[in-house]
Amino acid sequence: MIVRGRDVRARCTFCNEEAIYIVKHRKLRLCREHFIDYVKTEVENTIYRFEMLKNVKKLLIAVSGGKDSVTMLHILHQICRELGTEILGLTIDTEIGEFSRKQVETSVQVFKSLGIPYRVERFSDYGIDLLRPDLEKITRRPPCSVCGIAKRYIMNRVALEENCQAIATGHNMIDIAQYAIANILTGSLEYLTKLLPKVEEGPRMARRLRPLYFIDEKETKLYVETVKLPYVADRCPLSDSRETMQDTVRALVRELEDRHPGSIRSFVDKLVRRIIPSLKVPEERYGTCKICGMPSKGEVCSFCRIRMLLRGET
Ligand code: SF4
Ligand code: ZN
Ligand code: ZN
């Protein structure tokens, strides 16, 4: 809960400055400085607990320009500097008009202001056009599915090209709980294993890291505002304007955490420690895509399959 006004009782637990944030489940009131410290320490603890950066010499940090990825970049930049881990920023231009233009512009602005080397990859360079009117009909997938497959492919490809052993993405605690609950509701338990804070590397597959696993989206919003970092808050024009099941689950997750502080944090912790390890999901076997040479469950990977369909090949 954000404390507004000049309530004399709302003082930082550590230094008596005015508190701007309360961590209810820990009964902590934090001033600006101690809030920034708190978020960084939480991210650090997650990195150490899951040995995220073990054997990582170079880390690829995927940034969309939203509050989560900008917060992650700002914190990882400090942590990696302390550890001597090289970093490379990546932003993917989905080429969805003004929305993605702002995302790329903001990401590049943050990379430059922090002095972080970066790459910008464009969907059109990979043969993807999300604005094609017949996209859904041809690929038999909604735009978000094509977008997600393309982004994951491009991230992994860039990581391999740049000798990055791991990729960090900015999924926060609310995202993780939402995906997990939605997958439980639909019985897609095999997808839960992909929701760990660290998904180990494989042949031609970089390790995937979610350093914001225990960070609430409210905290990233307050972080960017407190540190005064630029970020894009717009909603993607291709996201469904009707309320989807995912939206409903997200609203429920939000309400749970607000009404019962710490409940979602405890849920994602149990996801890692108990729920996912207890699942008997057969290990996925990856071969090599015969077109691009990247990991694939079938002869041709999902990304190459989409590109073939868009080119009119079957
Ligand atoms: Fe891509 Fe869908 Fe997200 Fe838009 S809402 S950026 S199309 S995944
Ligand atoms: Zn303080
Ligand atoms: Zn392929």
Tab-separated table of C-alpha atoms and ligand atoms in Angstrom:
chain	number	residue	atom	x	y	z
A	1	MET	CA	0.000	0.000	0.000
A	2	ILE	CA	1.317	3.412	-0.949
A	3	VAL	CA	1.171	5.903	1.854
A	4	ARG	CA	0.024	9.293	0.673
A	5	GLY	CA	0.027	12.608	2.469
A	6	ARG	CA	2.176	13.561	5.394
A	7	ASP	CA	0.916	11.165	8.033
A	8	VAL	CA	3.432	11.514	10.846
A	9	ARG	CA	2.903	7.861	11.812
A	10	ALA	CA	3.955	6.699	8.320
A	11	ARG	CA	7.684	6.756	8.923
A	12	CYS	CA	10.299	4.379	7.522
A	13	THR	CA	10.994	1.399	9.772
A	14	PHE	CA	14.738	1.874	9.226
A	15	CYS	CA	15.439	5.603	9.186
A	16	ASN	CA	12.357	7.580	10.223
A	17	GLU	CA	12.094	9.328	6.828
A	18	GLU	CA	8.618	9.562	5.323
A	19	ALA	CA	7.442	6.139	4.154
A	20	ILE	CA	6.302	5.735	0.536
A	21	TYR	CA	5.568	1.992	0.617
A	22	ILE	CA	4.415	-0.612	3.103
A	23	VAL	CA	5.366	-4.281	2.766
A	24	LYS	CA	2.299	-5.468	4.642
A	25	HIS	CA	3.177	-9.137	5.007
A	26	ARG	CA	6.505	-8.159	6.610
A	27	LYS	CA	5.168	-5.161	8.481
A	28	LEU	CA	7.806	-2.887	6.937
A	29	ARG	CA	7.363	0.768	6.113
A	30	LEU	CA	9.906	2.040	3.618
A	31	CYS	CA	11.129	5.477	2.629
A	32	ARG	CA	12.253	6.173	-0.927
A	33	GLU	CA	15.838	5.058	-0.332
A	34	HIS	CA	14.938	1.929	1.626
A	35	PHE	CA	12.236	0.991	-0.895
A	36	ILE	CA	14.829	1.064	-3.722
A	37	ASP	CA	17.177	-1.025	-1.541
A	38	TYR	CA	14.375	-3.460	-0.714
A	39	VAL	CA	13.535	-4.185	-4.380
A	40	LYS	CA	17.195	-4.616	-5.293
A	41	THR	CA	17.781	-6.945	-2.332
A	42	GLU	CA	14.712	-9.050	-3.224
A	43	VAL	CA	16.022	-9.456	-6.790
A	44	GLU	CA	19.515	-10.269	-5.503
A	45	ASN	CA	18.090	-12.903	-3.134
A	46	THR	CA	16.220	-14.537	-6.025
A	47	ILE	CA	19.380	-14.544	-8.159
A	48	TYR	CA	21.444	-16.170	-5.384
A	49	ARG	CA	18.732	-18.589	-4.213
A	50	PHE	CA	18.370	-20.084	-7.705
A	51	GLU	CA	22.033	-19.673	-8.695
A	52	MET	CA	20.817	-17.796	-11.733
A	53	LEU	CA	24.146	-16.337	-12.771
A	54	LYS	CA	26.312	-19.369	-12.023
A	55	ASN	CA	28.663	-19.878	-14.995
A	56	VAL	CA	27.113	-16.917	-16.806
A	57	LYS	CA	29.814	-14.715	-18.317
A	58	LYS	CA	27.461	-12.691	-20.467
A	59	LEU	CA	23.772	-12.064	-19.845
A	60	LEU	CA	21.180	-11.000	-22.415
A	61	ILE	CA	18.544	-8.730	-20.868
A	62	ALA	CA	15.287	-8.534	-22.830
A	63	VAL	CA	13.585	-5.169	-22.441
A	64	SER	CA	10.161	-4.181	-23.791
A	65	GLY	CA	10.191	-0.671	-22.326
A	66	GLY	CA	7.450	-1.515	-19.788
A	67	LYS	CA	7.827	-0.903	-16.030
A	68	ASP	CA	8.900	-4.501	-15.268
A	69	SER	CA	11.701	-4.894	-17.788
A	70	VAL	CA	12.992	-1.358	-17.160
A	71	THR	CA	13.153	-2.084	-13.400
A	72	MET	CA	14.883	-5.400	-14.090
A	73	LEU	CA	17.451	-3.760	-16.380
A	74	HIS	CA	18.215	-1.025	-13.864
A	75	ILE	CA	18.793	-3.544	-11.055
A	76	LEU	CA	20.651	-6.173	-13.116
A	77	HIS	CA	22.930	-3.460	-14.439
A	78	GLN	CA	24.061	-2.797	-10.840
A	79	ILE	CA	24.241	-6.450	-9.769
A	80	CYS	CA	26.153	-7.572	-12.894
A	81	ARG	CA	28.597	-4.698	-12.494
A	82	GLU	CA	29.276	-5.836	-8.924
A	83	LEU	CA	29.709	-9.460	-10.090
A	84	GLY	CA	31.727	-8.620	-13.198
A	85	THR	CA	29.120	-10.228	-15.494
A	86	GLU	CA	28.934	-8.699	-18.964
A	87	ILE	CA	25.456	-7.616	-20.118
A	88	LEU	CA	23.807	-6.972	-23.463
A	89	GLY	CA	20.384	-5.360	-23.850
A	90	LEU	CA	17.883	-6.577	-26.405
A	91	THR	CA	14.668	-4.970	-27.518
A	92	ILE	CA	12.421	-6.516	-30.141
A	93	ASP	CA	10.483	-4.226	-32.448
A	94	THR	CA	7.161	-5.974	-32.999
A	95	GLU	CA	6.273	-3.256	-35.519
A	96	ILE	CA	2.756	-2.649	-34.209
A	97	GLY	CA	2.673	1.063	-35.095
A	98	GLU	CA	2.972	3.818	-32.499
A	99	PHE	CA	2.854	1.360	-29.569
A	100	SER	CA	5.989	-0.555	-30.535
A	101	ARG	CA	7.737	2.604	-31.738
A	102	LYS	CA	7.404	4.015	-28.214
A	103	GLN	CA	8.556	0.716	-26.686
A	104	VAL	CA	11.744	0.633	-28.764
A	105	GLU	CA	12.444	4.343	-28.261
A	106	THR	CA	12.074	4.009	-24.468
A	107	SER	CA	14.191	0.846	-24.246
A	108	VAL	CA	16.970	2.454	-26.301
A	109	GLN	CA	16.778	5.594	-24.151
A	110	VAL	CA	17.318	3.505	-20.996
A	111	PHE	CA	20.130	1.431	-22.571
A	112	LYS	CA	21.908	4.631	-23.604
A	113	SER	CA	21.415	6.407	-20.281
A	114	LEU	CA	22.938	3.436	-18.422
A	115	GLY	CA	25.689	2.918	-21.024
A	116	ILE	CA	24.540	-0.633	-21.803
A	117	PRO	CA	25.380	-2.088	-25.249
A	118	TYR	CA	22.218	-3.250	-27.004
A	119	ARG	CA	20.636	-4.758	-30.091
A	120	VAL	CA	17.296	-3.937	-31.690
A	121	GLU	CA	15.720	-6.780	-33.680
A	122	ARG	CA	12.768	-6.160	-36.004
A	123	PHE	CA	9.994	-8.653	-36.704
A	124	SER	CA	10.076	-7.774	-40.423
A	125	ASP	CA	13.711	-8.945	-40.626
A	126	TYR	CA	12.416	-12.380	-39.622
A	127	GLY	CA	9.427	-12.338	-42.008
A	128	ILE	CA	6.814	-11.618	-39.332
A	129	ASP	CA	4.044	-9.060	-39.860
A	130	LEU	CA	1.597	-9.016	-36.957
A	131	LEU	CA	-0.604	-6.453	-38.717
A	132	ARG	CA	-1.346	-8.732	-41.680
A	133	PRO	CA	-5.160	-8.998	-41.800
A	134	ASP	CA	-5.028	-12.726	-42.655
A	135	LEU	CA	-2.416	-13.589	-39.965
A	136	GLU	CA	-4.799	-15.525	-37.729
A	137	LYS	CA	-6.461	-17.342	-40.631
A	138	ILE	CA	-3.167	-18.435	-42.183
A	139	THR	CA	-1.294	-19.376	-39.005
A	140	ARG	CA	-4.384	-20.562	-37.075
A	141	ARG	CA	-3.012	-18.707	-34.102
A	142	PRO	CA	-4.050	-15.421	-32.479
A	143	PRO	CA	-1.514	-12.557	-32.900
A	144	CYS	CA	-0.285	-12.927	-29.296
A	145	SER	CA	0.639	-16.558	-29.908
A	146	VAL	CA	2.627	-15.663	-33.059
A	147	CYS	CA	4.194	-12.728	-31.210
A	148	GLY	CA	5.210	-14.894	-28.231
A	149	ILE	CA	6.765	-17.629	-30.391
A	150	ALA	CA	8.634	-15.050	-32.470
A	151	LYS	CA	9.963	-13.182	-29.430
A	152	ARG	CA	11.184	-16.367	-27.709
A	153	TYR	CA	12.872	-17.517	-30.912
A	154	ILE	CA	14.581	-14.177	-31.523
A	155	MET	CA	15.771	-13.924	-27.900
A	156	ASN	CA	17.356	-17.363	-28.052
A	157	ARG	CA	18.875	-16.718	-31.473
A	158	VAL	CA	20.453	-13.438	-30.344
A	159	ALA	CA	21.727	-15.092	-27.140
A	160	LEU	CA	23.497	-17.759	-29.212
A	161	GLU	CA	24.892	-15.264	-31.720
A	162	GLU	CA	26.215	-13.053	-28.921
A	163	ASN	CA	27.597	-15.868	-26.727
A	164	CYS	CA	25.197	-15.083	-23.894
A	165	GLN	CA	24.679	-18.080	-21.626
A	166	ALA	CA	21.399	-16.784	-20.195
A	167	ILE	CA	18.441	-14.537	-21.017
A	168	ALA	CA	16.626	-12.488	-18.371
A	169	THR	CA	13.006	-11.473	-18.860
A	170	GLY	CA	10.871	-9.191	-16.704
A	171	HIS	CA	7.972	-11.447	-15.673
A	172	ASN	CA	6.766	-10.388	-12.245
A	173	MET	CA	5.107	-12.344	-9.427
A	174	ILE	CA	1.575	-11.485	-10.604
A	175	ASP	CA	2.364	-12.679	-14.180
A	176	ILE	CA	3.701	-15.989	-12.844
A	177	ALA	CA	0.688	-16.584	-10.567
A	178	GLN	CA	-1.690	-15.682	-13.398
A	179	TYR	CA	-0.069	-18.115	-15.894
A	180	ALA	CA	0.132	-20.857	-13.274
A	181	ILE	CA	-3.513	-20.586	-12.200
A	182	ALA	CA	-4.743	-20.303	-15.808
A	183	ASN	CA	-2.787	-23.461	-16.710
A	184	ILE	CA	-4.190	-25.307	-13.705
A	185	LEU	CA	-7.728	-24.254	-14.712
A	186	THR	CA	-7.261	-25.620	-18.232
A	187	GLY	CA	-5.422	-28.736	-17.022
A	188	SER	CA	-2.278	-27.787	-18.949
A	189	LEU	CA	-0.012	-28.915	-16.137
A	190	GLU	CA	2.920	-29.579	-18.475
A	191	TYR	CA	3.262	-25.813	-18.966
A	192	LEU	CA	3.774	-25.245	-15.250
A	193	THR	CA	7.317	-26.584	-15.491
A	194	LYS	CA	8.134	-23.667	-17.798
A	195	LEU	CA	7.196	-21.237	-15.040
A	196	LEU	CA	10.212	-21.778	-12.819
A	197	PRO	CA	12.422	-18.793	-11.972
A	198	LYS	CA	15.256	-20.532	-13.842
A	199	VAL	CA	14.792	-22.853	-16.800
A	200	GLU	CA	18.062	-24.640	-17.443
A	201	GLU	CA	19.907	-24.346	-20.727
A	202	GLY	CA	20.021	-27.137	-23.299
A	203	PRO	CA	21.738	-27.710	-26.637
A	204	ARG	CA	21.474	-24.426	-28.568
A	205	MET	CA	19.111	-23.131	-25.897
A	206	ALA	CA	20.182	-20.416	-23.461
A	207	ARG	CA	19.187	-20.535	-19.787
A	208	ARG	CA	16.053	-18.485	-19.040
A	209	LEU	CA	15.872	-16.330	-15.942
A	210	ARG	CA	13.046	-14.463	-14.232
A	211	PRO	CA	14.756	-12.291	-11.608
A	212	LEU	CA	11.463	-10.479	-10.752
A	213	TYR	CA	9.794	-13.756	-9.712
A	214	PHE	CA	8.990	-12.467	-6.213
A	215	ILE	CA	8.410	-8.822	-7.114
A	216	ASP	CA	4.867	-7.439	-7.227
A	217	GLU	CA	3.896	-5.353	-10.263
A	218	LYS	CA	3.021	-2.535	-7.816
A	219	GLU	CA	6.661	-2.526	-6.757
A	220	THR	CA	8.025	-2.204	-10.305
A	221	LYS	CA	5.603	0.660	-10.973
A	222	LEU	CA	6.716	2.470	-7.847
A	223	TYR	CA	10.373	1.645	-8.598
A	224	VAL	CA	10.371	3.279	-12.062
A	225	GLU	CA	8.486	6.272	-10.697
A	226	THR	CA	10.760	6.654	-7.683
A	227	VAL	CA	13.998	6.262	-9.635
A	228	LYS	CA	12.460	8.394	-12.425
A	229	LEU	CA	13.055	5.911	-15.209
A	230	PRO	CA	11.111	6.272	-18.472
A	231	TYR	CA	8.645	3.465	-19.278
A	232	VAL	CA	5.720	2.719	-21.556
A	233	ALA	CA	2.366	2.129	-19.875
A	234	ASP	CA	0.238	1.811	-23.044
A	235	ARG	CA	-1.728	-1.334	-23.773
A	236	CYS	CA	-0.834	-3.159	-26.985
A	237	PRO	CA	-3.496	-2.466	-29.644
A	238	LEU	CA	-3.506	-6.152	-30.576
A	239	SER	CA	-4.401	-7.316	-27.072
A	240	ASP	CA	-7.974	-8.532	-26.843
A	241	SER	CA	-10.389	-5.728	-25.903
A	242	ARG	CA	-12.881	-8.271	-24.497
A	243	GLU	CA	-12.245	-9.704	-21.042
A	244	THR	CA	-10.422	-13.002	-21.562
A	245	MET	CA	-10.057	-15.782	-19.001
A	246	GLN	CA	-6.473	-14.590	-18.458
A	247	ASP	CA	-7.771	-11.098	-17.564
A	248	THR	CA	-10.241	-12.554	-15.058
A	249	VAL	CA	-7.565	-14.731	-13.467
A	250	ARG	CA	-5.245	-11.734	-13.242
A	251	ALA	CA	-7.911	-9.642	-11.511
A	252	LEU	CA	-8.454	-12.472	-9.019
A	253	VAL	CA	-4.724	-12.782	-8.366
A	254	ARG	CA	-4.536	-9.029	-7.784
A	255	GLU	CA	-7.476	-9.108	-5.400
A	256	LEU	CA	-6.039	-12.040	-3.454
A	257	GLU	CA	-2.714	-10.302	-2.928
A	258	ASP	CA	-4.410	-7.040	-1.941
A	259	ARG	CA	-6.858	-8.626	0.488
A	260	HIS	CA	-4.397	-11.180	1.848
A	261	PRO	CA	-0.930	-9.625	1.561
A	262	GLY	CA	1.779	-12.219	0.960
A	263	SER	CA	-0.659	-14.889	-0.300
A	264	ILE	CA	0.504	-14.754	-3.918
A	265	ARG	CA	4.128	-14.580	-2.875
A	266	SER	CA	3.556	-17.703	-0.836
A	267	PHE	CA	1.777	-19.352	-3.799
A	268	VAL	CA	4.646	-18.752	-6.264
A	269	ASP	CA	7.086	-19.972	-3.612
A	270	LYS	CA	5.053	-23.184	-3.248
A	271	LEU	CA	4.957	-23.461	-7.014
A	272	VAL	CA	8.738	-23.700	-7.035
A	273	ARG	CA	9.253	-25.775	-3.900
A	274	ARG	CA	6.288	-28.157	-3.982
A	275	ILE	CA	3.843	-27.960	-6.863
A	276	ILE	CA	6.189	-28.143	-9.875
A	277	PRO	CA	8.593	-30.740	-8.348
A	278	SER	CA	5.622	-33.012	-7.569
A	279	LEU	CA	4.410	-33.065	-11.188
A	280	LYS	CA	5.180	-36.129	-13.212
A	281	VAL	CA	5.665	-34.395	-16.532
A	282	PRO	CA	7.731	-36.367	-19.051
A	283	GLU	CA	10.904	-34.545	-19.966
A	284	GLU	CA	10.600	-32.712	-23.272
A	285	ARG	CA	12.885	-33.997	-25.975
A	286	TYR	CA	14.229	-31.495	-28.417
A	287	GLY	CA	15.725	-32.272	-31.800
A	288	THR	CA	16.936	-29.776	-34.353
A	289	CYS	CA	14.784	-27.815	-36.784
A	290	LYS	CA	15.729	-28.957	-40.282
A	291	ILE	CA	15.309	-25.413	-41.606
A	292	CYS	CA	17.019	-23.140	-39.084
A	293	GLY	CA	19.000	-25.560	-36.920
A	294	MET	CA	17.453	-24.310	-33.692
A	295	PRO	CA	15.940	-26.619	-31.046
A	296	SER	CA	12.596	-28.090	-32.062
A	297	LYS	CA	10.184	-30.734	-30.839
A	298	GLY	CA	9.219	-31.613	-34.424
A	299	GLU	CA	11.110	-31.680	-37.737
A	300	VAL	CA	10.399	-27.981	-38.220
A	301	CYS	CA	10.238	-25.534	-35.296
A	302	SER	CA	7.067	-23.506	-34.595
A	303	PHE	CA	8.735	-20.313	-35.746
A	304	CYS	CA	9.840	-21.697	-39.125
A	305	ARG	CA	6.391	-23.300	-39.517
A	306	ILE	CA	4.741	-19.870	-39.040
A	307	ARG	CA	7.133	-18.235	-41.490
A	308	MET	CA	6.447	-20.937	-44.088
A	309	LEU	CA	2.695	-20.437	-43.720
A	310	LEU	CA	3.078	-16.680	-44.079
A	311	ARG	CA	5.110	-17.215	-47.260
A	312	GLY	CA	2.333	-19.411	-48.637
A	313	GLU	CA	4.364	-22.637	-48.281
A	314	THR	CA	2.888	-25.598	-46.438
B	1	SF4	FE1	2.590	-9.248	-28.685
B	1	SF4	FE2	0.107	-9.809	-27.833
B	1	SF4	FE3	1.865	-8.633	-26.194
B	1	SF4	FE4	0.814	-7.279	-28.260
B	1	SF4	S1	-0.310	-8.085	-26.476
B	1	SF4	S2	3.003	-7.309	-27.639
B	1	SF4	S3	0.678	-8.893	-29.798
B	1	SF4	S4	2.032	-10.691	-27.056
B	2	ZN	ZN	14.336	4.704	5.307
B	3	ZN	ZN	13.332	-23.432	-37.355
